[in-house]
Amino acid sequence: MALFSLVALSVFASFASAKCYDHSPAFPMPLWQHGTRDLASALHGISEKLKAVVSDNKYEMSSFSVELTSNMDTLWSQHHTARKQNATRPGTTHVSGDSQYRIASVTKSFTVLGVLYQHAAGNLSLDDPVLNYIPELSSPDSGKLPWKDITIRALASQISGLPREMGQGDLFGIRDPTDYGLPPVEGNGLPTCYWYNHFVPCNKSELFRDLKTKDPLFAPNQKSTYGNVNFALLGLVLENVTGVSYSDYMRTAIFEPLDLTSTFLDAPSDENAVLPVGQYYWGVDGGVLRPSGGIYTSSSDLSKYLRYVLTHFNALATGVNWFMPASWATGLRSFYGMPWEIFRTEKILPETDRPVTLVTKGGGQPDYFSKIIMMPEYGLGLTILTAGHQDLLGELQEILTTNVVRAAEEVIWRDVEKTYTGTYLATNSSLNSSLELASSPSTSLIVNTFISNGTNVFNQLLPGLHGSDEHPWRAQLVPTLLYKNETAQQGEVWRLLVTAERMGEESGVWDDFCSTDIDVASYAGLPVNEVVFWHEEDVIELPAWRVKLRRRIGDEEQAKLVVQELR
Ligand SMILES: *[C@@H]1O[C@H](CO)[C@@H](O)[C@H](O)[C@H]1NC(C)=O
Ligand SMILES: *[C@@H]1O[C@H](CO)[C@@H](O)[C@H](O)[C@H]1NC(C)=O
Ligand SMILES: *[C@@H]1O[C@H](CO)[C@@H](O)[C@H](O)[C@H]1NC(C)=O
Ligand SMILES: *[C@@H]1O[C@H](CO)[C@@H](O)[C@H](O)[C@H]1NC(C)=O
Ligand SMILES: *[C@@H]1O[C@H](CO)[C@@H](O)[C@H](O)[C@H]1NC(C)=O
Ligand SMILES: *[C@@H]1O[C@H](CO)[C@@H](O)[C@H](O)[C@H]1NC(C)=O
Ligand SMILES: *[C@@H]1O[C@H](CO)[C@@H](O)[C@H](O)[C@H]1NC(C)=O
Ligand SMILES: *[C@@H]1O[C@H](CO)[C@@H](O)[C@H](O)[C@H]1NC(C)=O
């Protein structure tokens, strides 16, 4: 009977979780605060690295503002003022956290936040067709675009199949078309706004008139592709359901409640404006395209915004986790969310293939290039605003993300070592039960030995959960981010997962296939792999095993010594 059930378990487990490597998150969400658990001091020399980048002559007319915030506090910031400024119209001559930039398409994330608020309020549904909220799209001569199949969610997720642009991004009129080998044409019927007419803002009738002439790129929900038109329409949807202008809605629903005092849709005065030499775009009004790229703001306001998003992304509306991908983009590592550009990479962490998830939104307008980057596992958010040369953003982003994530890992594993590792013995001393925990960035937190009532669990139950006799494994602990007592934030719930070790060369095609399953088996109704940490008593509870184990006195001291050595 015992044998039968273990075989059954192993068969089940091998189907459910074949070859799952490097589970994540690998640690509970850190609570970073300025001054305590100081991440900034682990960012060894990052300021110098950023200064070195802008010391290049190429960047003499470029300024930047970068800020790192946690879910609680701004942890670190750096600002740079261009060495060369326009003497007659310099804008700010001392760039700081309150200096204003154009953030271009980062605006799209604000527009979607507004849409999520309206969804949560029941004023619209993400899964309604857009024509429920834009009467013009129902008219019999509304063109060839399949409006009845395009939902609000599809617009927000860049998967509507709509053409990318209206009123911009056209080679017509820039210079002599024959320079490009393009035939000269009259351009009859083109819009008479924006790109085609000295940046005169396009209005909604011009938008609809232009869309009537367009074909879809893809069928709705077939494939994601970047599109500004999506967000112009979402702005109109917001106006339809709220009864106020897009700009008023953003101000009253987002800017004011989040105390974003430097954030506007109308161009602010020059006083705090970052105005690179040669810029002509400050003050250019997107009109109906404002919801796609109209916001002016500062890095310190964006830090406030990121703190809000980092702490609310899974609490904005029932059924919506705002950080989840809506579709894959191109390649293995890029995804579109609503409207996030999500990147998962294993290249940042040298010691493990555990992926780091970067939930981002970038923006580019003439002379302004920006990006917000949230790292939900780490509870961290980065803002990078640049004005000037377009290469600067990419250089800063590479340095900042790698240094910030590696510094965070350094602090995190030091804390994990101290808080969790050591030998835990049954609180009932006549019971021969014990658990030995260790950690490293490559293995994460693992169980090294597990004796229960004199039985070595590593020889009995765990291999059965793994389901392969040959493939090496480790017993990794994975946090669920839940607590037994949520009110008191006590009793951290983790799960023990039998995790495959990578075996170099001999990997098969299907080795990377993992349908995660963390609820592997129960014993008498309780999850056999549930591990609860009661830090106040330094106790681990194994509910299914009906046992509590306390960390051996001295192990914490031992761990502290290890930590000191690491420093
Ligand atoms: C919103 O759109 C609906 C459906 O297209 C339309 O009937 C309604 O009049 C619009 N409301 C406003 C305030 O524009
Ligand atoms: C939109 O702009 C066009 C061209 O400037 C103008 O004729 C039209 O009245 C405007 N429509 C609205 C609704 O403002
Ligand atoms: C929902 O729509 C109504 C009517 O337009 C508006 O008054 C209300 O403020 C909206 N709710 C929210 C949360 O914006
Ligand atoms: C400097 O600012 C003045 C005033 O706005 C403007 O006319 C001029 O074109 C600017 N020069 C450059 C190189 O940006
Ligand atoms: C401790 O364990 C022993 C041996 O299993 C058992 O007899 C005893 O009842 C346990 N004591 C408590 C307080 O659970
Ligand atoms: C320990 O194992 C013995 C048999 O080996 C069993 O009688 C006893 O009930 C077990 N105690 C616990 C607490 O698991
Ligand atoms: C506890 O059990 C383990 C595993 O069976 C065994 O190696 C060890 O000697 C036992 N310890 C005691 C004190 O009985
Ligand atoms: C959770 O913790 C709070 C505060 O310490 C306490 O009052 C409450 O009784 C606890 N709840 C449970 C279910 O233990």
PDB file of N, CA and C in Angstrom, residues 492-544:
ATOM      1  N   GLU A 492       5.350  32.920   8.045  1.00  0.00           N
ATOM      2  CA  GLU A 492       5.639  32.983   6.608  1.00  0.00           C
ATOM      3  C   GLU A 492       5.494  31.603   5.989  1.00  0.00           C
ATOM      4  N   VAL A 493       4.678  31.507   4.958  1.00  0.00           N
ATOM      5  CA  VAL A 493       4.416  30.206   4.344  1.00  0.00           C
ATOM      6  C   VAL A 493       5.335  29.987   3.137  1.00  0.00           C
ATOM      7  N   TRP A 494       6.069  28.891   3.171  1.00  0.00           N
ATOM      8  CA  TRP A 494       6.930  28.485   2.057  1.00  0.00           C
ATOM      9  C   TRP A 494       6.506  27.088   1.613  1.00  0.00           C
ATOM     10  N   ARG A 495       6.966  26.666   0.464  1.00  0.00           N
ATOM     11  CA  ARG A 495       6.781  25.284   0.029  1.00  0.00           C
ATOM     12  C   ARG A 495       8.137  24.685  -0.334  1.00  0.00           C
ATOM     13  N   LEU A 496       8.297  23.405   0.039  1.00  0.00           N
ATOM     14  CA  LEU A 496       9.510  22.687  -0.320  1.00  0.00           C
ATOM     15  C   LEU A 496       9.293  22.052  -1.694  1.00  0.00           C
ATOM     16  N   LEU A 497      10.170  22.375  -2.636  1.00  0.00           N
ATOM     17  CA  LEU A 497      10.040  21.811  -3.978  1.00  0.00           C
ATOM     18  C   LEU A 497      11.297  21.036  -4.350  1.00  0.00           C
ATOM     19  N   VAL A 498      11.087  19.849  -4.880  1.00  0.00           N
ATOM     20  CA  VAL A 498      12.212  19.068  -5.360  1.00  0.00           C
ATOM     21  C   VAL A 498      12.559  19.611  -6.741  1.00  0.00           C
ATOM     22  N   THR A 499      13.740  20.216  -6.819  1.00  0.00           N
ATOM     23  CA  THR A 499      14.128  21.035  -7.974  1.00  0.00           C
ATOM     24  C   THR A 499      15.248  20.353  -8.741  1.00  0.00           C
ATOM     25  N   ALA A 500      15.077  20.227 -10.035  1.00  0.00           N
ATOM     26  CA  ALA A 500      16.099  19.550 -10.841  1.00  0.00           C
ATOM     27  C   ALA A 500      17.367  20.394 -10.913  1.00  0.00           C
ATOM     28  N   GLU A 501      18.514  19.732 -10.855  1.00  0.00           N
ATOM     29  CA  GLU A 501      19.795  20.419 -11.075  1.00  0.00           C
ATOM     30  C   GLU A 501      20.096  20.369 -12.569  1.00  0.00           C
ATOM     31  N   ARG A 502      20.666  21.441 -13.080  1.00  0.00           N
ATOM     32  CA  ARG A 502      21.043  21.433 -14.500  1.00  0.00           C
ATOM     33  C   ARG A 502      22.221  20.495 -14.719  1.00  0.00           C
ATOM     34  N   MET A 503      22.208  19.807 -15.868  1.00  0.00           N
ATOM     35  CA  MET A 503      23.227  18.793 -16.129  1.00  0.00           C
ATOM     36  C   MET A 503      24.029  19.133 -17.374  1.00  0.00           C
ATOM     37  N   GLY A 504      24.487  20.373 -17.499  1.00  0.00           N
ATOM     38  CA  GLY A 504      25.388  20.746 -18.591  1.00  0.00           C
ATOM     39  C   GLY A 504      24.880  20.391 -19.966  1.00  0.00           C
ATOM     40  N   GLU A 505      25.718  19.672 -20.722  1.00  0.00           N
ATOM     41  CA  GLU A 505      25.529  19.404 -22.140  1.00  0.00           C
ATOM     42  C   GLU A 505      24.264  18.621 -22.477  1.00  0.00           C
ATOM     43  N   GLU A 506      23.971  17.620 -21.639  1.00  0.00           N
ATOM     44  CA  GLU A 506      23.033  16.601 -22.098  1.00  0.00           C
ATOM     45  C   GLU A 506      21.564  17.007 -22.003  1.00  0.00           C
ATOM     46  N   SER A 507      21.262  18.305 -22.204  1.00  0.00           N
ATOM     47  CA  SER A 507      19.877  18.685 -22.016  1.00  0.00           C
ATOM     48  C   SER A 507      19.053  18.392 -23.259  1.00  0.00           C
ATOM     49  N   GLY A 508      17.909  17.787 -23.034  1.00  0.00           N
ATOM     50  CA  GLY A 508      17.000  17.496 -24.127  1.00  0.00           C
ATOM     51  C   GLY A 508      16.117  18.695 -24.399  1.00  0.00           C
ATOM     52  N   VAL A 509      15.438  18.668 -25.522  1.00  0.00           N
ATOM     53  CA  VAL A 509      14.566  19.776 -25.905  1.00  0.00           C
ATOM     54  C   VAL A 509      13.533  20.078 -24.826  1.00  0.00           C
ATOM     55  N   TRP A 510      12.978  19.012 -24.240  1.00  0.00           N
ATOM     56  CA  TRP A 510      11.889  19.204 -23.289  1.00  0.00           C
ATOM     57  C   TRP A 510      12.373  19.470 -21.872  1.00  0.00           C
ATOM     58  N   ASP A 511      13.692  19.491 -21.668  1.00  0.00           N
ATOM     59  CA  ASP A 511      14.208  19.705 -20.319  1.00  0.00           C
ATOM     60  C   ASP A 511      13.793  21.046 -19.735  1.00  0.00           C
ATOM     61  N   ASP A 512      13.568  22.032 -20.586  1.00  0.00           N
ATOM     62  CA  ASP A 512      13.214  23.356 -20.081  1.00  0.00           C
ATOM     63  C   ASP A 512      11.711  23.535 -19.906  1.00  0.00           C
ATOM     64  N   PHE A 513      10.975  22.464 -20.135  1.00  0.00           N
ATOM     65  CA  PHE A 513       9.527  22.569 -20.013  1.00  0.00           C
ATOM     66  C   PHE A 513       9.144  22.381 -18.556  1.00  0.00           C
ATOM     67  N   CYS A 514       8.439  23.359 -17.998  1.00  0.00           N
ATOM     68  CA  CYS A 514       8.044  23.252 -16.598  1.00  0.00           C
ATOM     69  C   CYS A 514       6.680  23.862 -16.395  1.00  0.00           C
ATOM     70  N   SER A 515       5.688  23.023 -16.155  1.00  0.00           N
ATOM     71  CA  SER A 515       4.400  23.571 -15.727  1.00  0.00           C
ATOM     72  C   SER A 515       4.437  23.531 -14.209  1.00  0.00           C
ATOM     73  N   THR A 516       4.632  24.682 -13.643  1.00  0.00           N
ATOM     74  CA  THR A 516       4.830  24.795 -12.197  1.00  0.00           C
ATOM     75  C   THR A 516       3.694  24.130 -11.427  1.00  0.00           C
ATOM     76  N   ASP A 517       4.070  23.418 -10.370  1.00  0.00           N
ATOM     77  CA  ASP A 517       3.073  22.792  -9.506  1.00  0.00           C
ATOM     78  C   ASP A 517       3.669  22.765  -8.113  1.00  0.00           C
ATOM     79  N   ILE A 518       3.173  23.614  -7.235  1.00  0.00           N
ATOM     80  CA  ILE A 518       3.815  23.628  -5.929  1.00  0.00           C
ATOM     81  C   ILE A 518       3.007  22.886  -4.865  1.00  0.00           C
ATOM     82  N   ASP A 519       1.839  22.378  -5.258  1.00  0.00           N
ATOM     83  CA  ASP A 519       1.012  21.672  -4.271  1.00  0.00           C
ATOM     84  C   ASP A 519       1.086  20.181  -4.565  1.00  0.00           C
ATOM     85  N   VAL A 520       2.248  19.596  -4.254  1.00  0.00           N
ATOM     86  CA  VAL A 520       2.567  18.289  -4.819  1.00  0.00           C
ATOM     87  C   VAL A 520       1.863  17.102  -4.170  1.00  0.00           C
ATOM     88  N   ALA A 521       1.667  17.133  -2.871  1.00  0.00           N
ATOM     89  CA  ALA A 521       1.050  15.987  -2.205  1.00  0.00           C
ATOM     90  C   ALA A 521       0.619  16.412  -0.810  1.00  0.00           C
ATOM     91  N   SER A 522      -0.346  15.697  -0.283  1.00  0.00           N
ATOM     92  CA  SER A 522      -0.758  16.021   1.079  1.00  0.00           C
ATOM     93  C   SER A 522      -0.629  14.778   1.953  1.00  0.00           C
ATOM     94  N   TYR A 523      -0.614  14.984   3.250  1.00  0.00           N
ATOM     95  CA  TYR A 523      -0.666  13.855   4.183  1.00  0.00           C
ATOM     96  C   TYR A 523      -1.795  14.135   5.166  1.00  0.00           C
ATOM     97  N   ALA A 524      -2.755  13.252   5.183  1.00  0.00           N
ATOM     98  CA  ALA A 524      -3.922  13.395   6.062  1.00  0.00           C
ATOM     99  C   ALA A 524      -4.497  14.804   5.970  1.00  0.00           C
ATOM    100  N   GLY A 525      -4.605  15.275   4.735  1.00  0.00           N
ATOM    101  CA  GLY A 525      -5.306  16.531   4.499  1.00  0.00           C
ATOM    102  C   GLY A 525      -4.452  17.788   4.530  1.00  0.00           C
ATOM    103  N   LEU A 526      -3.200  17.658   4.967  1.00  0.00           N
ATOM    104  CA  LEU A 526      -2.355  18.861   5.025  1.00  0.00           C
ATOM    105  C   LEU A 526      -1.216  18.739   4.009  1.00  0.00           C
ATOM    106  N   PRO A 527      -0.832  19.861   3.400  1.00  0.00           N
ATOM    107  CA  PRO A 527       0.211  19.821   2.363  1.00  0.00           C
ATOM    108  C   PRO A 527       1.539  19.350   2.933  1.00  0.00           C
ATOM    109  N   VAL A 528       2.062  18.273   2.343  1.00  0.00           N
ATOM    110  CA  VAL A 528       3.246  17.624   2.898  1.00  0.00           C
ATOM    111  C   VAL A 528       4.488  18.517   2.739  1.00  0.00           C
ATOM    112  N   ASN A 529       4.447  19.459   1.765  1.00  0.00           N
ATOM    113  CA  ASN A 529       5.644  20.286   1.529  1.00  0.00           C
ATOM    114  C   ASN A 529       5.496  21.707   2.076  1.00  0.00           C
ATOM    115  N   GLU A 530       4.491  21.922   2.930  1.00  0.00           N
ATOM    116  CA  GLU A 530       4.344  23.258   3.504  1.00  0.00           C
ATOM    117  C   GLU A 530       5.307  23.450   4.679  1.00  0.00           C
ATOM    118  N   VAL A 531       5.988  24.579   4.652  1.00  0.00           N
ATOM    119  CA  VAL A 531       6.966  24.922   5.697  1.00  0.00           C
ATOM    120  C   VAL A 531       6.627  26.330   6.176  1.00  0.00           C
ATOM    121  N   VAL A 532       6.397  26.473   7.479  1.00  0.00           N
ATOM    122  CA  VAL A 532       5.996  27.786   7.997  1.00  0.00           C
ATOM    123  C   VAL A 532       7.070  28.304   8.947  1.00  0.00           C
ATOM    124  N   PHE A 533       7.541  29.521   8.679  1.00  0.00           N
ATOM    125  CA  PHE A 533       8.538  30.140   9.549  1.00  0.00           C
ATOM    126  C   PHE A 533       7.853  31.072  10.541  1.00  0.00           C
ATOM    127  N   TRP A 534       8.037  30.790  11.826  1.00  0.00           N
ATOM    128  CA  TRP A 534       7.584  31.697  12.899  1.00  0.00           C
ATOM    129  C   TRP A 534       8.844  32.353  13.452  1.00  0.00           C
ATOM    130  N   HIS A 535       9.205  33.488  12.841  1.00  0.00           N
ATOM    131  CA  HIS A 535      10.502  34.095  13.170  1.00  0.00           C
ATOM    132  C   HIS A 535      10.594  34.554  14.622  1.00  0.00           C
ATOM    133  N   GLU A 536       9.462  34.977  15.188  1.00  0.00           N
ATOM    134  CA  GLU A 536       9.478  35.513  16.558  1.00  0.00           C
ATOM    135  C   GLU A 536      10.045  34.476  17.524  1.00  0.00           C
ATOM    136  N   GLU A 537       9.755  33.175  17.242  1.00  0.00           N
ATOM    137  CA  GLU A 537      10.234  32.114  18.150  1.00  0.00           C
ATOM    138  C   GLU A 537      11.400  31.340  17.542  1.00  0.00           C
ATOM    139  N   ASP A 538      11.821  31.757  16.311  1.00  0.00           N
ATOM    140  CA  ASP A 538      12.860  31.025  15.589  1.00  0.00           C
ATOM    141  C   ASP A 538      12.441  29.572  15.354  1.00  0.00           C
ATOM    142  N   VAL A 539      11.173  29.405  15.004  1.00  0.00           N
ATOM    143  CA  VAL A 539      10.593  28.062  14.873  1.00  0.00           C
ATOM    144  C   VAL A 539      10.105  27.834  13.441  1.00  0.00           C
ATOM    145  N   ILE A 540      10.337  26.608  12.962  1.00  0.00           N
ATOM    146  CA  ILE A 540       9.733  26.148  11.709  1.00  0.00           C
ATOM    147  C   ILE A 540       8.617  25.181  12.068  1.00  0.00           C
ATOM    148  N   GLU A 541       7.477  25.343  11.412  1.00  0.00           N
ATOM    149  CA  GLU A 541       6.385  24.389  11.607  1.00  0.00           C
ATOM    150  C   GLU A 541       6.191  23.622  10.306  1.00  0.00           C
ATOM    151  N   LEU A 542       6.069  22.298  10.423  1.00  0.00           N
ATOM    152  CA  LEU A 542       5.752  21.464   9.267  1.00  0.00           C
ATOM    153  C   LEU A 542       4.356  20.899   9.511  1.00  0.00           C
ATOM    154  N   PRO A 543       3.319  21.587   9.032  1.00  0.00           N
ATOM    155  CA  PRO A 543       1.955  21.220   9.427  1.00  0.00           C
ATOM    156  C   PRO A 543       1.594  19.760   9.154  1.00  0.00           C
ATOM    157  N   ALA A 544       1.954  19.243   7.975  1.00  0.00           N
ATOM    158  CA  ALA A 544       1.569  17.865   7.665  1.00  0.00           C
ATOM    159  C   ALA A 544       2.282  16.868   8.566  1.00  0.00           C
TER     160      ALA A 544
END
